[in-house]
PDB file of C-alpha atoms in Angstrom:
ATOM      1  CA  UNK K   1      -6.453 -34.400  -6.949  1.00  0.00           C
ATOM      2  CA  UNK K   2      -3.262 -34.557  -4.418  1.00  0.00           C
ATOM      3  CA  UNK K   3      -1.843 -31.529  -2.784  1.00  0.00           C
ATOM      4  CA  UNK K   4       1.856 -30.663  -2.327  1.00  0.00           C
ATOM      5  CA  UNK K   5       2.607 -31.016   1.585  1.00  0.00           C
ATOM      6  CA  UNK K   6       4.024 -27.453   2.241  1.00  0.00           C
ATOM      7  CA  UNK K   7       6.418 -28.934   5.407  1.00  0.00           C
ATOM      8  CA  UNK K   8       7.991 -30.372   2.395  1.00  0.00           C
ATOM      9  CA  UNK K   9       9.301 -27.155   0.556  1.00  0.00           C
ATOM     10  CA  UNK K  10      12.798 -26.133   1.661  1.00  0.00           C
ATOM     11  CA  UNK K  11      13.095 -21.955   1.627  1.00  0.00           C
ATOM     12  CA  UNK K  12      17.056 -21.424   2.884  1.00  0.00           C
ATOM     13  CA  UNK K  13      18.098 -17.561   2.579  1.00  0.00           C
ATOM     14  CA  UNK K  14      21.454 -16.832   2.054  1.00  0.00           C
ATOM     15  CA  UNK K  15      23.452 -15.455   5.052  1.00  0.00           C
ATOM     16  CA  UNK K  16      26.211 -13.861   3.738  1.00  0.00           C
ATOM     17  CA  UNK K  17      23.667 -11.409   2.051  1.00  0.00           C
ATOM     18  CA  UNK K  18      25.120 -11.887  -1.791  1.00  0.00           C
ATOM     19  CA  UNK K  19      22.236 -10.234  -4.322  1.00  0.00           C
ATOM     20  CA  UNK K  20      23.124 -12.163  -7.405  1.00  0.00           C
ATOM     21  CA  UNK K  21      20.498 -15.547  -7.183  1.00  0.00           C
ATOM     22  CA  UNK K  22      23.225 -16.790 -10.216  1.00  0.00           C
ATOM     23  CA  UNK K  23      26.254 -16.911  -8.117  1.00  0.00           C
ATOM     24  CA  UNK K  24      26.436 -19.700  -5.272  1.00  0.00           C
ATOM     25  CA  UNK K  25      30.159 -19.697  -5.163  1.00  0.00           C
ATOM     26  CA  UNK K  26      30.839 -18.231  -1.382  1.00  0.00           C
ATOM     27  CA  UNK K  27      27.054 -18.666   0.102  1.00  0.00           C
ATOM     28  CA  UNK K  28      25.935 -20.236   3.120  1.00  0.00           C
ATOM     29  CA  UNK K  29      22.062 -21.322   3.591  1.00  0.00           C
ATOM     30  CA  UNK K  30      20.565 -22.046   6.140  1.00  0.00           C
ATOM     31  CA  UNK K  31      16.323 -22.657   6.788  1.00  0.00           C
ATOM     32  CA  UNK K  32      13.671 -20.662   7.135  1.00  0.00           C
ATOM     33  CA  UNK K  33      10.681 -22.194   8.388  1.00  0.00           C
ATOM     34  CA  UNK K  34       9.725 -20.513  11.681  1.00  0.00           C
ATOM     35  CA  UNK K  35       6.563 -18.871  11.766  1.00  0.00           C
ATOM     36  CA  UNK K  36       6.124 -19.731   8.037  1.00  0.00           C
ATOM     37  CA  UNK K  37       2.576 -21.390   6.774  1.00  0.00           C
ATOM     38  CA  UNK K  38       2.175 -20.410   3.485  1.00  0.00           C
ATOM     39  CA  UNK K  39       3.880 -18.812   0.398  1.00  0.00           C
ATOM     40  CA  UNK K  40       2.039 -16.867  -2.835  1.00  0.00           C
ATOM     41  CA  UNK K  41       4.620 -16.198  -5.484  1.00  0.00           C
ATOM     42  CA  UNK K  42       3.636 -12.514  -6.432  1.00  0.00           C
ATOM     43  CA  UNK K  43       4.740 -11.082 -10.130  1.00  0.00           C
ATOM     44  CA  UNK K  44       6.763  -7.264  -8.082  1.00  0.00           C
ATOM     45  CA  UNK K  45       7.745  -6.491  -5.345  1.00  0.00           C
ATOM     46  CA  UNK K  46       5.162  -6.414  -2.190  1.00  0.00           C
ATOM     47  CA  UNK K  47       5.463  -2.956  -0.076  1.00  0.00           C
ATOM     48  CA  UNK K  48       4.474  -1.838   3.049  1.00  0.00           C
ATOM     49  CA  UNK K  49       3.055   1.563   3.392  1.00  0.00           C
ATOM     50  CA  UNK K  50       2.503   1.655   6.871  1.00  0.00           C
ATOM     51  CA  UNK K  51       2.369   5.547   8.437  1.00  0.00           C
ATOM     52  CA  UNK K  52       4.696   5.721  11.845  1.00  0.00           C
ATOM     53  CA  UNK K  53       3.589   7.996  14.457  1.00  0.00           C
ATOM     54  CA  UNK K  54       7.450   9.503  13.448  1.00  0.00           C
ATOM     55  CA  UNK K  55       6.079  10.883   9.850  1.00  0.00           C
ATOM     56  CA  UNK K  56       4.432  13.297  10.249  1.00  0.00           C
ATOM     57  CA  UNK K  57       1.580  11.852   8.818  1.00  0.00           C
ATOM     58  CA  UNK K  58       2.805  10.412   5.622  1.00  0.00           C
ATOM     59  CA  UNK K  59       3.388   6.864   5.516  1.00  0.00           C
ATOM     60  CA  UNK K  60       6.945   5.531   3.478  1.00  0.00           C
ATOM     61  CA  UNK K  61       7.274   2.455   1.675  1.00  0.00           C
ATOM     62  CA  UNK K  62       9.445  -0.367   2.165  1.00  0.00           C
ATOM     63  CA  UNK K  63       9.763  -2.520  -0.043  1.00  0.00           C
ATOM     64  CA  UNK K  64       9.057  -6.301   2.539  1.00  0.00           C
ATOM     65  CA  UNK K  65       9.854  -9.168  -0.634  1.00  0.00           C
ATOM     66  CA  UNK K  66      11.014  -9.454  -3.647  1.00  0.00           C
ATOM     67  CA  UNK K  67      10.443 -11.202  -6.567  1.00  0.00           C
TER      68      UNK K  67
END
């Protein structure tokens, strides 16, 4: 069984902040790779529910990734 080598996957982000993945007109893509060792697709938002000291004992939900 052959496995895809992780460095052959190319991930880029649009630094212009465009939100429509179907429209790349005017986009300025730069590679993202530093610090990434694995990628696992997930069919939903990735969230962080950290309870910070200033939250009064409550956690807030921050979306850190979207599918």
